[in-house]
Amino acid sequence: MEINKKQLLSAVFASMLLVGCASTDSTDTGEADAAAAAAEAAAAEEAARLAAEEAARKAAEEAAANLPRVFYFDFDQATLSSETRAALDGHIAALKDSNAKVRLEGHADERGTREYNMALGERRANAVANYMIVNGVARYRIETVSYGEERPVASGSSESSWSQNRRVELK
Amino acid sequence: MIRAVLIAITLLFSTYSTAQLTIEITQGRDNPTSIAVVPLGWQGSGLPKEDVAGIIEADLQRTGQFAPVARGDMLGSPQDQSEVFFNDWRLLNVQYLLIGKMVPTATGLVAQYQLFDVYAQQMILEGRQLGHPDSLRDIAHAISDSIYEKMTGIRGAFSTKILYVSAVKRGEALYTYRLLKADVDGAREQVLFESDDPILTPSWAPDGERIAYVSFETSRPAIFMQNLRTGERTQLTNFQGLNGAPSWSPDGKQLAMVLSKDGSPDIYVMDVETRNLKRVTRHFAIDTEPSWLPDGKSIIFTSDRGGRPQIYQVTLANGYEERLTFEGDYNARARVIPDGSGIIMVHRETRLDDFHIAKLDIDRGTIEALTETTLDESPSISPNGAILLYATKYREKGILAAVSLDGGVKFRLPSRFGDVREPAWSPFLN
């Protein structure tokens, strides 16, 4: 991101020079002054645009930091809820302005067999990954791994624990 | 270095005076056979390191078919046939009597034992078991094997071993995972591998020397092979996605497994020697938990291609696939009964957490639940086909439990610390 900003600034500087060069051929100094003023205005506009972009990026980053990073699922399901989609849209917006990679860890609750749950955790992680890819995040930036039911966050054997364990964590 | 750590851990564990797993029998048979196991005579130096008769009693009692006579009720402790007075034992309603003694030899010791039918007043079994004063448990289990075979006609499996996984919680979603090996009564456990990352699906090669399992130590699942004699560990797979559910072919040359490197979880077979891979199933649904039929020509597996997890069978030669289960909304992780009469699997009818171990009778097509507990999983059948181990929850803890294949006998093996799961019963080792 830092590099992109510098590149943009030098491009603006180069265009100012070009405008300056063009003015030396002109006999009307008033016209040259006007061109210089226009260039200045354009530069100011560009700087303002950059500042706004930077602010938007920071806002998106901050918003992403506050977005949920854990997404929950129904039993034996890998369907994304509307809450999950909304949260993912925020993460996707933040990811568009960075080169960061993400790791999606899929999990299942304790019910059913361990290896089937391993596959179920993968299906959930892939559901999140596919949503991100379809919405513009490059596939190579996403790593998925399933832990099945091996890493529960809640230990009891009731729906209140199970619903917390059926999840994908974005890391 | 890793091996040094493992040895240190093993030593640490071996200093525990009692096994990590203990045994609580919850259901036996009506009218079990009464047997008196007289403490064996000891002619070695010092005191014996183990109560051999006590281990035999516990072995027989766990089958649910035998009721050992309390030691305090015994009217004598004969060590030779000449010291046996059948009337004494008949008074106690004892049907069978085991006596014996352990005699030092140049290389260790020999246990000589005799089994009597009290009512017929006849010796029905006489045996000798060579061993060593430091491995009296081996002698005890070998004697149990021969008694059991004599009385039931079924080969005893008391000398076999089990693998299982324990998880001890250290923090939120933080655990220490251990792969352990123990006697079938839970004694003499050894840590084979320890990790901060999950370990699952231990599987014995038919030679009883090599095992395979899944470890997440590389931050992703991978299948490892470990030689129990040499301690050598080999990483067999490192594919994108799932690397799981290893299952040895009956000839010990191939491993069936699940990989999702080509998109969705499918069954593959790897030649262990050449590492060549052959894809067996090709379906966008989940295909997992392969297990070989005894002839090595077919594999059964779990698939949710019909919407819910059910058991399917694939013939390796032609890829022909067939659905085996139609009853219940969840049938998974099937294992074939050694005599081929049916399969054992995790089964759920409809309700929330009612996952039981069930038997599918292949000929009749019927499914019979063998357990009444909930959240039952990971069935592993003993090599003689008499009993199976599985994992369940008891008082909010993961424990191992056992049930006979006819459902008549049940016992629990709770862990003294942490959760235990994923039992894998070894093949016959002798």
mmCIF file of C-alpha atoms in Angstrom, chain B residues 42-370:
data_model
loop_
_atom_site.group_PDB
_atom_site.id
_atom_site.type_symbol
_atom_site.label_atom_id
_atom_site.label_comp_id
_atom_site.label_asym_id
_atom_site.label_seq_id
_atom_site.Cartn_x
_atom_site.Cartn_y
_atom_site.Cartn_z
ATOM 1 C CA TRP B 42 6.192 -68.799 42.941
ATOM 2 C CA GLN B 43 9.626 -70.350 43.110
ATOM 3 C CA GLY B 44 11.560 -67.359 41.777
ATOM 4 C CA SER B 45 13.640 -64.968 43.863
ATOM 5 C CA GLY B 46 11.928 -62.253 45.888
ATOM 6 C CA LEU B 47 8.236 -61.663 45.357
ATOM 7 C CA PRO B 48 6.493 -61.813 41.960
ATOM 8 C CA LYS B 49 6.070 -58.345 40.424
ATOM 9 C CA GLU B 50 2.499 -59.031 39.352
ATOM 10 C CA ASP B 51 -0.502 -60.932 40.691
ATOM 11 C CA VAL B 52 -0.718 -63.363 37.761
ATOM 12 C CA ALA B 53 -3.875 -65.115 39.019
ATOM 13 C CA GLY B 54 -5.523 -61.719 39.567
ATOM 14 C CA ILE B 55 -4.769 -60.672 35.964
ATOM 15 C CA ILE B 56 -6.232 -63.959 34.663
ATOM 16 C CA GLU B 57 -9.358 -63.464 36.797
ATOM 17 C CA ALA B 58 -9.817 -59.934 35.454
ATOM 18 C CA ASP B 59 -9.315 -61.114 31.858
ATOM 19 C CA LEU B 60 -11.957 -63.816 32.227
ATOM 20 C CA GLN B 61 -14.354 -61.576 34.133
ATOM 21 C CA ARG B 62 -14.216 -58.933 31.368
ATOM 22 C CA THR B 63 -15.687 -61.421 28.903
ATOM 23 C CA GLY B 64 -18.823 -61.514 31.062
ATOM 24 C CA GLN B 65 -18.895 -65.297 30.627
ATOM 25 C CA PHE B 66 -16.933 -66.149 33.777
ATOM 26 C CA ALA B 67 -17.396 -65.395 37.463
ATOM 27 C CA PRO B 68 -14.108 -65.800 39.361
ATOM 28 C CA VAL B 69 -14.408 -67.136 42.909
ATOM 29 C CA ALA B 70 -13.292 -64.752 45.651
ATOM 30 C CA ARG B 71 -9.854 -65.684 46.943
ATOM 31 C CA GLY B 72 -10.972 -65.533 50.556
ATOM 32 C CA ASP B 73 -13.520 -68.279 49.908
ATOM 33 C CA MET B 74 -10.938 -70.754 48.633
ATOM 34 C CA LEU B 75 -10.353 -73.663 50.993
ATOM 35 C CA GLY B 76 -6.825 -74.359 49.812
ATOM 36 C CA SER B 77 -4.199 -73.239 47.343
ATOM 37 C CA PRO B 78 -3.093 -76.339 45.467
ATOM 38 C CA GLN B 79 -0.197 -76.047 43.048
ATOM 39 C CA ASP B 80 -0.179 -79.664 41.812
ATOM 40 C CA GLN B 81 -2.832 -82.119 40.747
ATOM 41 C CA SER B 82 -2.016 -84.246 43.833
ATOM 42 C CA GLU B 83 -3.147 -81.336 46.064
ATOM 43 C CA VAL B 84 -6.564 -80.928 44.407
ATOM 44 C CA PHE B 85 -9.589 -82.121 46.439
ATOM 45 C CA PHE B 86 -12.549 -81.803 44.098
ATOM 46 C CA ASN B 87 -15.113 -82.016 46.916
ATOM 47 C CA ASP B 88 -13.753 -78.827 48.490
ATOM 48 C CA TRP B 89 -14.349 -76.942 45.248
ATOM 49 C CA ARG B 90 -17.703 -78.576 44.595
ATOM 50 C CA LEU B 91 -18.888 -77.264 47.962
ATOM 51 C CA LEU B 92 -18.203 -73.749 46.642
ATOM 52 C CA ASN B 93 -20.184 -74.505 43.449
ATOM 53 C CA VAL B 94 -16.993 -74.018 41.468
ATOM 54 C CA GLN B 95 -17.303 -75.438 37.943
ATOM 55 C CA TYR B 96 -13.686 -74.983 36.846
ATOM 56 C CA LEU B 97 -10.397 -74.766 38.713
ATOM 57 C CA LEU B 98 -7.080 -73.359 37.506
ATOM 58 C CA ILE B 99 -3.873 -74.094 39.393
ATOM 59 C CA GLY B 100 -0.220 -73.647 38.535
ATOM 60 C CA LYS B 101 3.238 -72.522 39.507
ATOM 61 C CA MET B 102 6.060 -70.434 38.150
ATOM 62 C CA VAL B 103 9.487 -72.045 38.106
ATOM 63 C CA PRO B 104 12.784 -70.288 37.267
ATOM 64 C CA THR B 105 14.705 -71.456 34.185
ATOM 65 C CA ALA B 106 18.130 -70.540 32.812
ATOM 66 C CA THR B 107 16.649 -67.719 30.707
ATOM 67 C CA GLY B 108 13.618 -66.624 32.726
ATOM 68 C CA LEU B 109 10.807 -68.703 34.050
ATOM 69 C CA VAL B 110 8.142 -71.144 33.029
ATOM 70 C CA ALA B 111 4.555 -71.133 34.203
ATOM 71 C CA GLN B 112 3.033 -74.613 34.402
ATOM 72 C CA TYR B 113 -0.752 -74.681 34.726
ATOM 73 C CA GLN B 114 -3.662 -77.091 34.742
ATOM 74 C CA LEU B 115 -7.384 -76.531 34.268
ATOM 75 C CA PHE B 116 -9.876 -78.940 35.886
ATOM 76 C CA ASP B 117 -13.548 -79.636 35.331
ATOM 77 C CA VAL B 118 -14.635 -79.945 38.981
ATOM 78 C CA TYR B 119 -17.852 -81.921 38.391
ATOM 79 C CA ALA B 120 -16.229 -84.376 35.983
ATOM 80 C CA GLN B 121 -13.168 -84.457 38.284
ATOM 81 C CA GLN B 122 -10.969 -84.272 35.206
ATOM 82 C CA MET B 123 -8.036 -82.233 33.993
ATOM 83 C CA ILE B 124 -9.153 -80.686 30.696
ATOM 84 C CA LEU B 125 -6.111 -78.518 29.888
ATOM 85 C CA GLU B 126 -2.430 -78.605 30.764
ATOM 86 C CA GLY B 127 0.006 -75.971 29.547
ATOM 87 C CA ARG B 128 3.412 -74.380 29.888
ATOM 88 C CA GLN B 129 4.130 -70.732 29.217
ATOM 89 C CA LEU B 130 7.702 -69.439 28.963
ATOM 90 C CA GLY B 131 8.398 -65.927 30.097
ATOM 91 C CA HIS B 132 10.420 -63.605 32.230
ATOM 92 C CA PRO B 133 9.971 -62.279 35.794
ATOM 93 C CA ASP B 134 9.672 -58.748 34.321
ATOM 94 C CA SER B 135 6.861 -59.680 31.944
ATOM 95 C CA LEU B 136 4.463 -61.610 34.140
ATOM 96 C CA ARG B 137 1.524 -59.819 32.541
ATOM 97 C CA ASP B 138 2.392 -61.493 29.226
ATOM 98 C CA ILE B 139 2.346 -64.884 30.952
ATOM 99 C CA ALA B 140 -1.001 -64.136 32.591
ATOM 100 C CA HIS B 141 -2.632 -63.026 29.313
ATOM 101 C CA ALA B 142 -1.254 -66.077 27.470
ATOM 102 C CA ILE B 143 -2.778 -68.390 30.105
ATOM 103 C CA SER B 144 -6.091 -66.497 29.821
ATOM 104 C CA ASP B 145 -5.971 -66.989 26.039
ATOM 105 C CA SER B 146 -5.587 -70.760 26.346
ATOM 106 C CA ILE B 147 -8.321 -71.091 29.010
ATOM 107 C CA TYR B 148 -10.731 -68.978 26.964
ATOM 108 C CA GLU B 149 -10.089 -70.959 23.790
ATOM 109 C CA LYS B 150 -10.514 -74.264 25.637
ATOM 110 C CA MET B 151 -13.839 -73.249 27.152
ATOM 111 C CA THR B 152 -15.428 -71.272 24.280
ATOM 112 C CA GLY B 153 -13.749 -72.610 21.145
ATOM 113 C CA ILE B 154 -12.835 -69.012 20.263
ATOM 114 C CA ARG B 155 -9.225 -67.855 20.140
ATOM 115 C CA GLY B 156 -8.428 -65.585 23.083
ATOM 116 C CA ALA B 157 -7.424 -61.969 22.422
ATOM 117 C CA PHE B 158 -6.068 -61.070 25.870
ATOM 118 C CA SER B 159 -2.478 -60.854 24.598
ATOM 119 C CA THR B 160 -3.344 -58.259 21.977
ATOM 120 C CA LYS B 161 -2.829 -54.494 22.319
ATOM 121 C CA ILE B 162 -4.801 -51.328 21.767
ATOM 122 C CA LEU B 163 -3.920 -47.902 20.462
ATOM 123 C CA TYR B 164 -5.871 -44.871 21.569
ATOM 124 C CA VAL B 165 -5.615 -41.099 21.646
ATOM 125 C CA SER B 166 -5.814 -38.908 24.727
ATOM 126 C CA ALA B 167 -6.389 -35.155 24.824
ATOM 127 C CA VAL B 168 -5.669 -33.058 27.887
ATOM 128 C CA LYS B 169 -7.021 -29.507 27.808
ATOM 129 C CA ARG B 170 -4.498 -26.731 28.496
ATOM 130 C CA GLY B 171 -6.542 -23.662 27.577
ATOM 131 C CA GLU B 172 -9.230 -22.438 25.191
ATOM 132 C CA ALA B 173 -9.036 -24.758 22.163
ATOM 133 C CA LEU B 174 -5.542 -25.749 23.380
ATOM 134 C CA TYR B 175 -4.809 -29.403 24.062
ATOM 135 C CA THR B 176 -1.964 -31.858 24.469
ATOM 136 C CA TYR B 177 -2.653 -34.880 22.282
ATOM 137 C CA ARG B 178 -1.025 -38.261 22.873
ATOM 138 C CA LEU B 179 -1.058 -41.483 20.917
ATOM 139 C CA LEU B 180 -0.825 -44.379 23.373
ATOM 140 C CA LYS B 181 -0.388 -48.115 23.182
ATOM 141 C CA ALA B 182 -1.556 -50.375 26.014
ATOM 142 C CA ASP B 183 -2.546 -53.918 26.865
ATOM 143 C CA VAL B 184 -6.240 -54.599 26.218
ATOM 144 C CA ASP B 185 -6.883 -54.236 29.951
ATOM 145 C CA GLY B 186 -5.380 -50.730 29.841
ATOM 146 C CA ALA B 187 -2.174 -51.709 31.657
ATOM 147 C CA ARG B 188 1.379 -50.858 30.594
ATOM 148 C CA GLU B 189 0.466 -47.829 28.494
ATOM 149 C CA GLN B 190 3.254 -46.222 26.488
ATOM 150 C CA VAL B 191 3.229 -42.851 24.743
ATOM 151 C CA LEU B 192 4.059 -43.390 21.065
ATOM 152 C CA PHE B 193 3.723 -39.777 19.999
ATOM 153 C CA GLU B 194 2.827 -36.472 21.648
ATOM 154 C CA SER B 195 1.789 -33.219 20.011
ATOM 155 C CA ASP B 196 0.087 -29.862 20.570
ATOM 156 C CA ASP B 197 -1.842 -30.571 17.372
ATOM 157 C CA PRO B 198 -4.566 -33.188 16.886
ATOM 158 C CA ILE B 199 -3.800 -36.874 16.379
ATOM 159 C CA LEU B 200 -6.501 -39.190 15.062
ATOM 160 C CA THR B 201 -7.456 -42.444 13.349
ATOM 161 C CA PRO B 202 -4.681 -44.790 14.512
ATOM 162 C CA SER B 203 -4.695 -47.970 12.428
ATOM 163 C CA TRP B 204 -2.708 -51.216 12.810
ATOM 164 C CA ALA B 205 -1.012 -52.944 9.916
ATOM 165 C CA PRO B 206 -1.842 -56.671 9.889
ATOM 166 C CA ASP B 207 1.777 -57.414 10.922
ATOM 167 C CA GLY B 208 1.119 -55.678 14.262
ATOM 168 C CA GLU B 209 4.431 -53.867 13.850
ATOM 169 C CA ARG B 210 3.528 -50.822 11.780
ATOM 170 C CA ILE B 211 0.799 -48.312 12.508
ATOM 171 C CA ALA B 212 -0.577 -45.353 10.570
ATOM 172 C CA TYR B 213 -2.354 -42.275 11.887
ATOM 173 C CA VAL B 214 -3.188 -38.669 11.127
ATOM 174 C CA SER B 215 -1.180 -35.891 12.752
ATOM 175 C CA PHE B 216 -1.604 -32.120 12.394
ATOM 176 C CA GLU B 217 1.974 -31.345 13.490
ATOM 177 C CA THR B 218 2.712 -29.618 10.149
ATOM 178 C CA SER B 219 -0.279 -27.287 10.825
ATOM 179 C CA ARG B 220 -2.227 -29.361 8.297
ATOM 180 C CA PRO B 221 -3.404 -32.984 8.404
ATOM 181 C CA ALA B 222 -0.898 -35.553 7.152
ATOM 182 C CA ILE B 223 -0.734 -39.354 7.326
ATOM 183 C CA PHE B 224 2.220 -40.788 9.194
ATOM 184 C CA MET B 225 3.482 -44.354 9.462
ATOM 185 C CA GLN B 226 5.351 -45.480 12.571
ATOM 186 C CA ASN B 227 7.280 -48.688 13.123
ATOM 187 C CA LEU B 228 6.650 -49.830 16.704
ATOM 188 C CA ARG B 229 9.788 -51.983 16.821
ATOM 189 C CA THR B 230 12.287 -49.414 15.504
ATOM 190 C CA GLY B 231 10.391 -46.229 16.420
ATOM 191 C CA GLU B 232 10.955 -44.909 12.882
ATOM 192 C CA ARG B 233 8.336 -42.362 11.710
ATOM 193 C CA THR B 234 7.591 -41.642 8.065
ATOM 194 C CA GLN B 235 5.302 -38.965 6.642
ATOM 195 C CA LEU B 236 3.324 -40.633 3.855
ATOM 196 C CA THR B 237 1.189 -37.777 2.565
ATOM 197 C CA ASN B 238 1.321 -34.006 2.331
ATOM 198 C CA PHE B 239 -1.471 -33.124 -0.066
ATOM 199 C CA GLN B 240 -3.560 -29.985 -0.198
ATOM 200 C CA GLY B 241 -6.767 -30.525 1.800
ATOM 201 C CA LEU B 242 -7.742 -33.629 3.725
ATOM 202 C CA ASN B 243 -5.195 -36.381 4.359
ATOM 203 C CA GLY B 244 -7.073 -38.807 6.564
ATOM 204 C CA ALA B 245 -8.709 -42.063 7.588
ATOM 205 C CA PRO B 246 -5.780 -44.424 6.861
ATOM 206 C CA SER B 247 -6.782 -48.107 6.744
ATOM 207 C CA TRP B 248 -4.387 -50.997 6.009
ATOM 208 C CA SER B 249 -5.192 -53.598 3.401
ATOM 209 C CA PRO B 250 -5.363 -57.201 4.694
ATOM 210 C CA ASP B 251 -1.980 -57.977 3.050
ATOM 211 C CA GLY B 252 -0.359 -54.952 4.720
ATOM 212 C CA LYS B 253 0.943 -53.595 1.395
ATOM 213 C CA GLN B 254 -1.582 -50.840 0.782
ATOM 214 C CA LEU B 255 -3.225 -48.054 2.710
ATOM 215 C CA ALA B 256 -6.696 -46.826 1.852
ATOM 216 C CA MET B 257 -7.158 -43.161 2.755
ATOM 217 C CA VAL B 258 -9.224 -40.075 2.085
ATOM 218 C CA LEU B 259 -7.731 -37.153 0.156
ATOM 219 C CA SER B 260 -9.451 -34.001 -1.100
ATOM 220 C CA LYS B 261 -6.586 -32.782 -3.287
ATOM 221 C CA ASP B 262 -8.744 -33.122 -6.416
ATOM 222 C CA GLY B 263 -11.644 -31.091 -5.046
ATOM 223 C CA SER B 264 -13.862 -33.183 -2.807
ATOM 224 C CA PRO B 265 -12.994 -35.930 -0.296
ATOM 225 C CA ASP B 266 -12.517 -39.202 -2.187
ATOM 226 C CA ILE B 267 -11.090 -42.637 -1.374
ATOM 227 C CA TYR B 268 -7.584 -43.422 -2.613
ATOM 228 C CA VAL B 269 -5.314 -46.439 -2.192
ATOM 229 C CA MET B 270 -1.570 -45.964 -1.700
ATOM 230 C CA ASP B 271 1.027 -48.652 -2.271
ATOM 231 C CA VAL B 272 3.075 -48.267 0.915
ATOM 232 C CA GLU B 273 6.323 -49.417 -0.740
ATOM 233 C CA THR B 274 6.217 -47.357 -3.948
ATOM 234 C CA ARG B 275 3.870 -44.580 -2.639
ATOM 235 C CA ASN B 276 1.893 -44.899 -5.874
ATOM 236 C CA LEU B 277 -1.638 -43.555 -5.518
ATOM 237 C CA LYS B 278 -4.773 -44.926 -7.113
ATOM 238 C CA ARG B 279 -8.057 -43.055 -6.971
ATOM 239 C CA VAL B 280 -10.954 -45.320 -5.991
ATOM 240 C CA THR B 281 -14.029 -43.046 -5.778
ATOM 241 C CA ARG B 282 -14.911 -39.945 -7.771
ATOM 242 C CA HIS B 283 -17.867 -38.012 -6.427
ATOM 243 C CA PHE B 284 -18.482 -34.389 -5.432
ATOM 244 C CA ALA B 285 -19.984 -35.504 -2.105
ATOM 245 C CA ILE B 286 -17.975 -36.557 0.963
ATOM 246 C CA ASP B 287 -16.452 -40.042 0.636
ATOM 247 C CA THR B 288 -14.442 -41.022 3.709
ATOM 248 C CA GLU B 289 -13.665 -43.679 6.366
ATOM 249 C CA PRO B 290 -12.543 -46.524 4.084
ATOM 250 C CA SER B 291 -12.229 -50.027 5.553
ATOM 251 C CA TRP B 292 -11.177 -53.190 3.711
ATOM 252 C CA LEU B 293 -13.138 -56.382 3.362
ATOM 253 C CA PRO B 294 -11.134 -59.416 4.556
ATOM 254 C CA ASP B 295 -10.490 -60.570 0.950
ATOM 255 C CA GLY B 296 -8.828 -57.243 0.081
ATOM 256 C CA LYS B 297 -10.963 -56.900 -3.072
ATOM 257 C CA SER B 298 -13.503 -54.363 -1.828
ATOM 258 C CA ILE B 299 -13.613 -51.339 0.434
ATOM 259 C CA ILE B 300 -16.571 -50.056 2.424
ATOM 260 C CA PHE B 301 -16.776 -46.328 3.102
ATOM 261 C CA THR B 302 -19.017 -43.504 4.321
ATOM 262 C CA SER B 303 -20.574 -41.161 1.757
ATOM 263 C CA ASP B 304 -23.201 -38.435 1.962
ATOM 264 C CA ARG B 305 -23.871 -38.603 -1.789
ATOM 265 C CA GLY B 306 -27.472 -39.542 -0.976
ATOM 266 C CA GLY B 307 -27.909 -36.476 1.242
ATOM 267 C CA ARG B 308 -27.068 -38.157 4.548
ATOM 268 C CA PRO B 309 -24.009 -40.204 5.560
ATOM 269 C CA GLN B 310 -24.542 -43.869 4.614
ATOM 270 C CA ILE B 311 -22.310 -46.898 4.054
ATOM 271 C CA TYR B 312 -21.289 -47.860 0.532
ATOM 272 C CA GLN B 313 -19.106 -50.594 -0.891
ATOM 273 C CA VAL B 314 -16.790 -50.313 -3.875
ATOM 274 C CA THR B 315 -15.188 -53.215 -5.739
ATOM 275 C CA LEU B 316 -11.608 -52.252 -6.527
ATOM 276 C CA ALA B 317 -11.256 -54.238 -9.758
ATOM 277 C CA ASN B 318 -14.111 -52.531 -11.605
ATOM 278 C CA GLY B 319 -15.122 -49.534 -9.466
ATOM 279 C CA TYR B 320 -18.640 -50.917 -8.997
ATOM 280 C CA GLU B 321 -20.355 -49.058 -6.150
ATOM 281 C CA GLU B 322 -23.266 -50.234 -4.046
ATOM 282 C CA ARG B 323 -25.139 -48.703 -1.091
ATOM 283 C CA LEU B 324 -25.296 -50.994 1.954
ATOM 284 C CA THR B 325 -27.389 -49.070 4.516
ATOM 285 C CA PHE B 326 -30.869 -47.662 4.125
ATOM 286 C CA GLU B 327 -32.160 -47.549 7.698
ATOM 287 C CA GLY B 328 -31.430 -44.527 9.915
ATOM 288 C CA ASP B 329 -30.349 -40.995 8.998
ATOM 289 C CA TYR B 330 -26.653 -41.415 9.881
ATOM 290 C CA ASN B 331 -24.539 -44.511 9.294
ATOM 291 C CA ALA B 332 -20.780 -44.030 9.270
ATOM 292 C CA ARG B 333 -17.308 -45.418 9.968
ATOM 293 C CA ALA B 334 -18.077 -49.045 9.227
ATOM 294 C CA ARG B 335 -15.785 -51.959 10.115
ATOM 295 C CA VAL B 336 -16.228 -55.493 8.815
ATOM 296 C CA ILE B 337 -16.745 -58.303 11.347
ATOM 297 C CA PRO B 338 -13.826 -60.749 10.871
ATOM 298 C CA ASP B 339 -16.090 -63.666 9.829
ATOM 299 C CA GLY B 340 -17.764 -61.468 7.210
ATOM 300 C CA SER B 341 -21.244 -61.878 8.726
ATOM 301 C CA GLY B 342 -21.844 -58.180 8.975
ATOM 302 C CA ILE B 343 -20.492 -54.742 9.642
ATOM 303 C CA ILE B 344 -20.217 -52.636 12.761
ATOM 304 C CA MET B 345 -20.812 -48.902 12.407
ATOM 305 C CA VAL B 346 -21.935 -45.688 14.036
ATOM 306 C CA HIS B 347 -25.700 -45.444 13.633
ATOM 307 C CA ARG B 348 -28.347 -42.838 14.379
ATOM 308 C CA GLU B 349 -32.057 -43.229 13.844
ATOM 309 C CA THR B 350 -33.265 -39.631 13.884
ATOM 310 C CA ARG B 351 -32.732 -37.923 17.214
ATOM 311 C CA LEU B 352 -30.165 -35.299 18.143
ATOM 312 C CA ASP B 353 -27.251 -37.064 19.774
ATOM 313 C CA ASP B 354 -28.378 -40.703 19.723
ATOM 314 C CA PHE B 355 -25.296 -42.060 18.007
ATOM 315 C CA HIS B 356 -24.968 -45.748 18.862
ATOM 316 C CA ILE B 357 -22.700 -48.575 17.789
ATOM 317 C CA ALA B 358 -24.796 -50.899 15.644
ATOM 318 C CA LYS B 359 -24.434 -54.140 13.752
ATOM 319 C CA LEU B 360 -25.694 -54.556 10.201
ATOM 320 C CA ASP B 361 -26.497 -58.173 9.394
ATOM 321 C CA ILE B 362 -25.486 -58.475 5.730
ATOM 322 C CA ASP B 363 -27.770 -61.436 4.913
ATOM 323 C CA ARG B 364 -30.866 -60.196 6.692
ATOM 324 C CA GLY B 365 -30.261 -56.512 6.056
ATOM 325 C CA THR B 366 -31.230 -55.686 9.647
ATOM 326 C CA ILE B 367 -29.579 -53.119 11.889
ATOM 327 C CA GLU B 368 -29.297 -53.828 15.612
ATOM 328 C CA ALA B 369 -28.003 -51.225 18.094
ATOM 329 C CA LEU B 370 -25.446 -52.734 20.488
#
